[in-house]
Short mmCIF file of C-alpha atoms in Angstrom, two decimals:
data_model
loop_
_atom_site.label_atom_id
_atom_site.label_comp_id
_atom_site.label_asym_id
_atom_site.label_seq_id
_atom_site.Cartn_x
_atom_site.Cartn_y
_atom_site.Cartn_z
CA UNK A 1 77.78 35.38 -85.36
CA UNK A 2 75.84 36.21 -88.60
CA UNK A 3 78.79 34.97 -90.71
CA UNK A 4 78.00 31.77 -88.69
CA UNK A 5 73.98 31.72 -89.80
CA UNK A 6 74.92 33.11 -93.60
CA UNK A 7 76.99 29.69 -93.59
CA UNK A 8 74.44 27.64 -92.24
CA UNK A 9 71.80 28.72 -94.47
CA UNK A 10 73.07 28.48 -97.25
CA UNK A 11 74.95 25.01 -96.93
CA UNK A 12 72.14 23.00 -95.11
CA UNK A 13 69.66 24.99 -97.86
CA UNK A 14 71.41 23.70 -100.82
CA UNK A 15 72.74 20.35 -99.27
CA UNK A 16 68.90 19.61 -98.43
CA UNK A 17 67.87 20.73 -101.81
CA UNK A 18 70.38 18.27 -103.36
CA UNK A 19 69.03 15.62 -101.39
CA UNK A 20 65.36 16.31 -102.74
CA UNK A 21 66.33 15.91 -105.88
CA UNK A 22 65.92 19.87 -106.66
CA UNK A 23 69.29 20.63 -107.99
CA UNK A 24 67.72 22.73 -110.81
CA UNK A 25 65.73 24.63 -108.77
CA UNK A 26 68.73 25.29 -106.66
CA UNK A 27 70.53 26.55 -110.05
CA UNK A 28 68.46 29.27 -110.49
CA UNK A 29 67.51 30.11 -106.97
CA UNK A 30 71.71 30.97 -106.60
CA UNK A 31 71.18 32.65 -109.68
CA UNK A 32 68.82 35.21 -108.81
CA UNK A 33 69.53 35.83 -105.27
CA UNK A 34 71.29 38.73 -105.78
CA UNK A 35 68.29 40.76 -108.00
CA UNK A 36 65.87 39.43 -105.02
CA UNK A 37 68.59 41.92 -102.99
CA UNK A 38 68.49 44.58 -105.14
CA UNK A 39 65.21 44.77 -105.22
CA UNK A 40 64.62 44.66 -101.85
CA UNK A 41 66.86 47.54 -101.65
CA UNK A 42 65.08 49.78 -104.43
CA UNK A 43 61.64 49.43 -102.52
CA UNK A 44 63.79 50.94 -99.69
CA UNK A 45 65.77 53.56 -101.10
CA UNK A 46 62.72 55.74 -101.41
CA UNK A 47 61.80 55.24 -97.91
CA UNK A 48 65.07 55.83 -96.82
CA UNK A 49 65.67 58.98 -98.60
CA UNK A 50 62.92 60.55 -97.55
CA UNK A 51 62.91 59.59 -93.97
CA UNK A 52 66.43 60.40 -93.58
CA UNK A 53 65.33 64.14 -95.50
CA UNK A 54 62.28 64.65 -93.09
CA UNK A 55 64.50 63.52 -89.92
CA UNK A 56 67.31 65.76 -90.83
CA UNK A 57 65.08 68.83 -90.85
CA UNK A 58 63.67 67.66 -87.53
CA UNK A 59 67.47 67.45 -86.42
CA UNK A 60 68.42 70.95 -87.99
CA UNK A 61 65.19 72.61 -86.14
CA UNK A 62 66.27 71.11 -82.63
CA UNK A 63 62.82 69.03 -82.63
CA UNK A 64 64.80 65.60 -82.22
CA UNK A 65 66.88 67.27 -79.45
CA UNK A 66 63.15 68.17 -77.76
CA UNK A 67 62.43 64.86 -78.39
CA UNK A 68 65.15 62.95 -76.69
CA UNK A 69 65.09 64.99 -73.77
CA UNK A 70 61.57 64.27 -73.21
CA UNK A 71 62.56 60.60 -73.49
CA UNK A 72 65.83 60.57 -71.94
CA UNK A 73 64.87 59.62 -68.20
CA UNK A 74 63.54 56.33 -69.36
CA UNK A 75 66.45 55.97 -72.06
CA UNK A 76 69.41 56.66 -69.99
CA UNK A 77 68.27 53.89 -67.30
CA UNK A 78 68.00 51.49 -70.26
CA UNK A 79 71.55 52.53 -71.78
CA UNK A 80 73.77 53.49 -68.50
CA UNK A 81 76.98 53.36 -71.15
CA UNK A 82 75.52 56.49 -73.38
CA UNK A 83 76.61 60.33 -72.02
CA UNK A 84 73.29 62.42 -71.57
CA UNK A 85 73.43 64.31 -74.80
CA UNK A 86 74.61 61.60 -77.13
CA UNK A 87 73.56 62.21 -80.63
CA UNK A 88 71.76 58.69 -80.92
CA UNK A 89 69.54 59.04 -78.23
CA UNK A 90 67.06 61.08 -80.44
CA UNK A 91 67.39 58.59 -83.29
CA UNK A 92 67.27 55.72 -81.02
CA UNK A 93 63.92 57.38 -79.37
CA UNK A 94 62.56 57.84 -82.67
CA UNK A 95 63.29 54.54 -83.98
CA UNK A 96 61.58 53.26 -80.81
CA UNK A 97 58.43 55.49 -81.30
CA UNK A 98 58.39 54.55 -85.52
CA UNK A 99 58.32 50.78 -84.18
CA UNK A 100 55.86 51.43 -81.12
CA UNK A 101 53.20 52.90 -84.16
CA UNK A 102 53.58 49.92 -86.25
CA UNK A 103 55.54 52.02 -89.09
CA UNK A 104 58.14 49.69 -89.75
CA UNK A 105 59.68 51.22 -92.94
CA UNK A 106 60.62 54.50 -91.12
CA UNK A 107 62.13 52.76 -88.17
CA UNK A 108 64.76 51.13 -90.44
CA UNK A 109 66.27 54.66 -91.28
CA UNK A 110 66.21 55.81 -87.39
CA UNK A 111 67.41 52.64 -86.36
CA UNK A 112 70.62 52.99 -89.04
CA UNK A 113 71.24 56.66 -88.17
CA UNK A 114 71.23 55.49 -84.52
CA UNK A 115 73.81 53.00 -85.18
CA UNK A 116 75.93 55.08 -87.00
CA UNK A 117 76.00 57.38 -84.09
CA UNK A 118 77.25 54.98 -81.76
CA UNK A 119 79.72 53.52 -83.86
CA UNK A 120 81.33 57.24 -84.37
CA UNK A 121 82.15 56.65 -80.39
CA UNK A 122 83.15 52.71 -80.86
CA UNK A 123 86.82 52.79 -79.59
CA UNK A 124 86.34 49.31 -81.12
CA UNK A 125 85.36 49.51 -84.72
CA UNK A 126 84.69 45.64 -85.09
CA UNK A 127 83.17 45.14 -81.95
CA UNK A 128 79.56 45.68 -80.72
CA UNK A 129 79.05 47.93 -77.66
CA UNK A 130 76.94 47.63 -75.12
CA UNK A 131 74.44 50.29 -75.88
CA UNK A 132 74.28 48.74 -79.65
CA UNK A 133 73.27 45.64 -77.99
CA UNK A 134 70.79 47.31 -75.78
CA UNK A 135 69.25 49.43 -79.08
CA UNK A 136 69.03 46.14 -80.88
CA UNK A 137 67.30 43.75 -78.99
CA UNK A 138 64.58 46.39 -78.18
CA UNK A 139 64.66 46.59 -82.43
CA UNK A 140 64.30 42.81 -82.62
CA UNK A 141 61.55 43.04 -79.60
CA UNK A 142 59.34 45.12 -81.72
CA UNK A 143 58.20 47.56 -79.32
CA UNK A 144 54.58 47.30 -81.10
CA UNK A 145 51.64 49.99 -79.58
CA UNK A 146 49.52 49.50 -82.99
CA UNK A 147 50.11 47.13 -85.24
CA UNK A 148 49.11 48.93 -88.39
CA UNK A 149 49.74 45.75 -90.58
CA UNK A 150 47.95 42.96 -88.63
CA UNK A 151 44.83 45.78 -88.46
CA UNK A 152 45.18 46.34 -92.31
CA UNK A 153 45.20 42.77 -93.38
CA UNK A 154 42.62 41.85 -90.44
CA UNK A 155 40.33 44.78 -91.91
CA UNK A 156 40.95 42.79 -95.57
CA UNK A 157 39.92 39.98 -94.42
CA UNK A 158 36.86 40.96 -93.08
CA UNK A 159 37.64 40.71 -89.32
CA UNK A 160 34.56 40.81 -87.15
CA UNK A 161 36.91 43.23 -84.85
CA UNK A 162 39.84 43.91 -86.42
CA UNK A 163 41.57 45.99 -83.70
CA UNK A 164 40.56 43.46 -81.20
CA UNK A 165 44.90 42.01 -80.67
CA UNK A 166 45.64 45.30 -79.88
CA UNK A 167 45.55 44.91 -75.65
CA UNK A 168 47.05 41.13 -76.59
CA UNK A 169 49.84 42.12 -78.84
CA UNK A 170 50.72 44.93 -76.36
CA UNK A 171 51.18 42.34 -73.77
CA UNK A 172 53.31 40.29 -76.12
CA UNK A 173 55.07 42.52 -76.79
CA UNK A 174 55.80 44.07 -73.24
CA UNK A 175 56.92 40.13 -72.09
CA UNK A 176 58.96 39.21 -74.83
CA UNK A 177 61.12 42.72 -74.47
CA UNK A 178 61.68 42.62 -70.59
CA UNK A 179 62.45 38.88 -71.35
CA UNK A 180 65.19 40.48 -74.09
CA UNK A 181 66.19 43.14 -71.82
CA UNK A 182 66.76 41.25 -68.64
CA UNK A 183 68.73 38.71 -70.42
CA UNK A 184 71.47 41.39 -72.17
CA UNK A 185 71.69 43.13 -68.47
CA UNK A 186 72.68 39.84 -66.90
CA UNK A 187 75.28 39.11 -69.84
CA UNK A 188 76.44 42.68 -69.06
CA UNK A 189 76.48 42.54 -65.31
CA UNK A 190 78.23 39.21 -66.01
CA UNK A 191 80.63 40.87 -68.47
CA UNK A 192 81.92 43.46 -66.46
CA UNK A 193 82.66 40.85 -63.37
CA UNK B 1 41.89 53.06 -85.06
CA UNK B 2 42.87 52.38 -88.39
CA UNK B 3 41.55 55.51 -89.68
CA UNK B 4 42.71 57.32 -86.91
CA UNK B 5 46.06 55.46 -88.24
CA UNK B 6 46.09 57.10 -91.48
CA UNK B 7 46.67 60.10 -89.15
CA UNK B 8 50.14 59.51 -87.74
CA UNK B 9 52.36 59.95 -90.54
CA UNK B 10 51.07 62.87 -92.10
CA UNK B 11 51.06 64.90 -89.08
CA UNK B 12 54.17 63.38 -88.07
CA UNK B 13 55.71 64.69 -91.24
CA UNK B 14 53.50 68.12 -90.78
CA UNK B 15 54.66 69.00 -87.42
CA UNK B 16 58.05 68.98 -88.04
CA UNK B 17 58.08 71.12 -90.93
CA UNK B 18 55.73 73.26 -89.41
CA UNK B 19 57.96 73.62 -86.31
CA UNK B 20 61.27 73.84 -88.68
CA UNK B 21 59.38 76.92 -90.44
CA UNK B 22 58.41 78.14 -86.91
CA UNK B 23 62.69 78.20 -86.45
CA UNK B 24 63.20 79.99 -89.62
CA UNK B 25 65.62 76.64 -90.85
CA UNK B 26 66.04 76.52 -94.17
CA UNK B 27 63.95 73.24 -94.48
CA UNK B 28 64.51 72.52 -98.32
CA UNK B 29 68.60 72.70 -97.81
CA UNK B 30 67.83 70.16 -94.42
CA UNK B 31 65.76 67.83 -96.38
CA UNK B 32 68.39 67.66 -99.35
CA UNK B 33 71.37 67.20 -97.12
CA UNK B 34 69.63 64.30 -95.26
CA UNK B 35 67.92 62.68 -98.31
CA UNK B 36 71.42 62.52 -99.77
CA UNK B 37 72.36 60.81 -96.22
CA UNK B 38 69.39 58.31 -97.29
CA UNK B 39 71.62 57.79 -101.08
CA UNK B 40 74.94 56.84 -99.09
CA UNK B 41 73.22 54.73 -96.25
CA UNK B 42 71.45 52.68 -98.85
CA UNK B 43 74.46 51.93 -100.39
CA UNK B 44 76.13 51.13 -97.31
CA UNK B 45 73.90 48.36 -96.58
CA UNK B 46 73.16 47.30 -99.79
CA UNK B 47 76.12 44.20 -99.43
CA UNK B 48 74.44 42.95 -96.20
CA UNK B 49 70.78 43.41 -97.85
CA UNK B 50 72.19 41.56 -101.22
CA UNK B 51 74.23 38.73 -98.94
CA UNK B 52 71.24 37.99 -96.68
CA UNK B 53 68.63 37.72 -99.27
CA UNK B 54 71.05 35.43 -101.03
CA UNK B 55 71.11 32.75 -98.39
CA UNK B 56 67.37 33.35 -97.10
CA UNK B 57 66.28 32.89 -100.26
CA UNK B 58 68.36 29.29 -100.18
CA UNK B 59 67.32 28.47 -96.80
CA UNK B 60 63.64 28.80 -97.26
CA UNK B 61 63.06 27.35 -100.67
CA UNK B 62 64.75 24.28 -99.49
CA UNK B 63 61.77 23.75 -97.25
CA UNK B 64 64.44 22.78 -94.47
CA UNK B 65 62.29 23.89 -91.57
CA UNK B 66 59.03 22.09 -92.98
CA UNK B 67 61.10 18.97 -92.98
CA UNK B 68 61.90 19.84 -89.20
CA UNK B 69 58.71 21.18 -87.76
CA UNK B 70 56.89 17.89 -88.84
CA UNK B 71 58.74 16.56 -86.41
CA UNK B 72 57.13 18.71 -83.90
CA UNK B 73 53.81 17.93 -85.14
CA UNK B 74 52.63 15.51 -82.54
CA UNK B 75 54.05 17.32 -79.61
CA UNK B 76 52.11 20.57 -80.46
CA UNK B 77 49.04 18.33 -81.43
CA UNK B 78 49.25 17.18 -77.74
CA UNK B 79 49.84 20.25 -76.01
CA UNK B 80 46.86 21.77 -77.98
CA UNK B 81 49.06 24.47 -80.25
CA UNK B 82 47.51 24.82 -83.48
CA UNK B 83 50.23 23.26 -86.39
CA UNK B 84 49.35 26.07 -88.54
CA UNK B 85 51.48 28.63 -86.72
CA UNK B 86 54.57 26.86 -86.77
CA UNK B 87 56.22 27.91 -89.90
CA UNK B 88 54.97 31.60 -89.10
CA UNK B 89 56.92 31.28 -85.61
CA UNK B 90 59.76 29.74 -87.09
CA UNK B 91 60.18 32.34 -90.27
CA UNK B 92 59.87 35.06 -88.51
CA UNK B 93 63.48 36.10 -86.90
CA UNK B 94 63.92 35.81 -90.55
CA UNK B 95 62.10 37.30 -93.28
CA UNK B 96 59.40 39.88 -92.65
CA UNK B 97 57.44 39.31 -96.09
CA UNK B 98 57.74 35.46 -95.71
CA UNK B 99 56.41 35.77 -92.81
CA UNK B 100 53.42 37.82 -93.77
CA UNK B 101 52.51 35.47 -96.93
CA UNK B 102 52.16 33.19 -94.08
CA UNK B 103 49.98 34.84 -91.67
CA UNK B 104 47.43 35.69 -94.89
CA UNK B 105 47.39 32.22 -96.02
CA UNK B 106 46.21 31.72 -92.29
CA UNK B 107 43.68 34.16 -92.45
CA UNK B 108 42.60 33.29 -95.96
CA UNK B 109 42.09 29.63 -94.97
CA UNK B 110 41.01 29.85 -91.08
CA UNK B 111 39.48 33.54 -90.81
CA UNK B 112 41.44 36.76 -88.57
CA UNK B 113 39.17 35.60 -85.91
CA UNK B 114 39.68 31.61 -85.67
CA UNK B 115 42.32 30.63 -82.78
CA UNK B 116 45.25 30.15 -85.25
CA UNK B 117 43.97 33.52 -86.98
CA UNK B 118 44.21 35.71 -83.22
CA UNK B 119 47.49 34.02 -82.51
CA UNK B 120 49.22 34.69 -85.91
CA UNK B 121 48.07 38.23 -85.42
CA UNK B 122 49.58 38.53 -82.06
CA UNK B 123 52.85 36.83 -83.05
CA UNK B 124 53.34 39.28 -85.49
CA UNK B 125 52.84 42.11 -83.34
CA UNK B 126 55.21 40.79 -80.32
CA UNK B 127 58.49 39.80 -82.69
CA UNK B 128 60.28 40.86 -85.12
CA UNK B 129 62.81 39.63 -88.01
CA UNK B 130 65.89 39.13 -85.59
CA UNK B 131 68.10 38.35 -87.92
CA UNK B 132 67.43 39.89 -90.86
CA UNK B 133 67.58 43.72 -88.42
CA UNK B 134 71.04 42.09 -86.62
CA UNK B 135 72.48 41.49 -90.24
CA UNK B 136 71.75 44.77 -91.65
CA UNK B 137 71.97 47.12 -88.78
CA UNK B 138 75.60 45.60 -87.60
CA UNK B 139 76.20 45.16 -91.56
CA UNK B 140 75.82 49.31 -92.22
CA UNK B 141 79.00 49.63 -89.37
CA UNK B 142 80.57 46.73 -89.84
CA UNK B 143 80.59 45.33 -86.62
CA UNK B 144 81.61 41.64 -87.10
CA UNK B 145 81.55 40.91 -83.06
CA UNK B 146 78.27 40.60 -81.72
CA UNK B 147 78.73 39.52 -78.53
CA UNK B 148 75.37 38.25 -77.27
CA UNK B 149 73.06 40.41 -79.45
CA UNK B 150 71.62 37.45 -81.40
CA UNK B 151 71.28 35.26 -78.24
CA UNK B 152 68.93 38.01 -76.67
CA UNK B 153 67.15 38.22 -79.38
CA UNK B 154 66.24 35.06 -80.61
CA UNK B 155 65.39 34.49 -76.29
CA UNK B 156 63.55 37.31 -76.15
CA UNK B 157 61.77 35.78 -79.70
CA UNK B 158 61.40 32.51 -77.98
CA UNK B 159 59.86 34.45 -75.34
CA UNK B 160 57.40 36.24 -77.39
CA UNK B 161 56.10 33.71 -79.20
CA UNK B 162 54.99 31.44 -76.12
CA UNK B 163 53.58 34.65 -74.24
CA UNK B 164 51.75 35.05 -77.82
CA UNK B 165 50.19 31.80 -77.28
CA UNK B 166 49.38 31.80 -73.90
CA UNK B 167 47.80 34.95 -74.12
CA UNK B 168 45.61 33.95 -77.01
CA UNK B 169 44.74 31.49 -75.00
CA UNK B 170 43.55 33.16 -72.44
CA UNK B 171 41.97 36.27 -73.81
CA UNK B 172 40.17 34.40 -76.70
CA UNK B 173 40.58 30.71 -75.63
#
């Protein structure tokens, strides 16, 4: 499915650009693409590294095990494929509450450990499982409590209340991910016949 | 709340070394190990990172969706939907920073608290960059068969971003 988008952006981007007349500015943009990606990816190595440092001394003191069991009634209703003490249930929790407090940057780590977790039980290395699909759509969701961001830049702007989307973003948020998760559990139900 | 904000991480970050030294781990061995993790992950996604960029960066400068959405104008004229928030709705599943040049150029030229200012706000906080997170987090494994992971999320998207406006509407309408 990506490979599918990849294709379609970049041949109806260049093939409109060609039409405009902007086959220069195509030049370069193919060009430099791939430093745009690279440096994308050094603003989040840091991040990475030393979420993945803090998370692993969480995981080493039992504090992510705590964690997911505190979570786990609500988790294993919402991924009925994953065993009780799976290994990504604390990452996937964690990713969930990094996203719910509007820190974006340190969900990305969470949300990559979590995968890698589930993929170490993929009997089907090319193919996405059910509980990947689950994890992802809450990821694309954005399960947002505070959105740190929209405060900051509403604060910058000189907001008269700032803080005021919070309720309405919640709400948002809460319709657009039952919306997300209703529609995988019907493809799943449908799925399995 | 934005102060109280500022809070999160630190103590985030405080409370579990705290608790780690509470467990006698050896916290600086734990934090090298997993920051190492951090090295090798980084370079596991780095080809879907560098790949997506690639063609974003294509896609958007082409200015392919303005070329579409003004063909939406007049039907979101009509049903009252400011124009404005358009190419923020339609960016989003797939650039984050795009997508948040956008919603300051909103605020810079209408105000945070305007109608198109409340809804860009809200938008941002109800979706996120579908494909951008579908690309990189199936990218790190290598999954190549998504089944319906992008359909849900571009619905659930979809979903957001009329309950966004709707919402707006009726909260601060």
């Amino acid at each position: 499915m990506v490979t599918y988008i990849w294709v379609f952006f970049i041949v109806i981007g260049s093939l409109f650009t060609i039409a405009n007349g902007g086959i220069a500015n195509l030049n370069s943009e193919i060009l430099k693409g791939g430093s745009d990606g690279i440096k994308l990816l050094l603003d989040m190595l840091p991040l990475l590294v030393l979420w993945t440092g803090i998370m692993q001394i969480a995981e080493d003191s039992h504090l992510l095990d705590l964690f997911a069991k505190l979570v786990r009634p609500l988790l294993s209703k919402l991924f009925p494929s994953l065993p009780k003490d799976h290994p990504a249930i604390g990452y996937i929790a964690s990713n969930i509450a990094a996203n719910a407090l509007g820190l974006g940057s340190a969900a990305t780590p969470f949300g990559l450990k979590a995968m890698e977790c589930l993929q170490k039980e993929n009997p089907q290395k090319d193919t996405a499982t059910e509980a990947m699909i689950t994890f992802l759509v809450l990821n694309t969701g954005g399960v947002t409590v505070i959105p740190t961001t929209v405060i900051a830049l509403r604060m910058m702007y000189q907001s008269a209340n700032p803080t005021e989307i919070i309720l309405t973003s919640i709400l948002a948020t809460f319709i657009s991910n039952i919306a997300g998760l209703i529609f995988d559990y019907r493809k799943r139900r449908k799925n399995h016949g | 709340m934005a102060n109280l904000a500022n809070y999160i991480v630190p103590v985030f970050v405080l409370g579990i070394i705290l608790y780690a030294f509470h467990k006698k781990v050896n916290i600086y061995e734990s934090f090298l190990v997993g920051a190492k993790e951090g090295i090798v992950t980084t370079f596991k996604i780095a080809p879907a990172v560098i790949a997506m960029v690639f063609a974003t960066n294509i896609f958007l400068n082409s200015h392919f969706l303005e070329f579409v959405f003004s063909y939406f104008q007049p039907l979101l004229t009509s049903l009252g939907i400011p124009i404005q928030i358009l190419p923020m709705a339609m960016i989003r599943p797939i650039s984050g920073t795009a997508t948040l040049a956008i919603m300051t150029n909103i605020f810079q030229n209408y105000g945070p608290d305007s109608f198109v200012g409340r809804l860009a706000s809200n938008l941002q906080g109800c979706t996120d960059t579908t494909i951008y997170v579908l690309a990189l987090y199936f990218g790190s494994i290598k999954v190549t068969k998504t089944k319906h992971a992008l359909q849900a999320g571009l619905f659930a998207d979809l979903v957001g971003i009329i309950s966004a406006f709707i919402i707006t509407w009726l909260f601060f309408g």
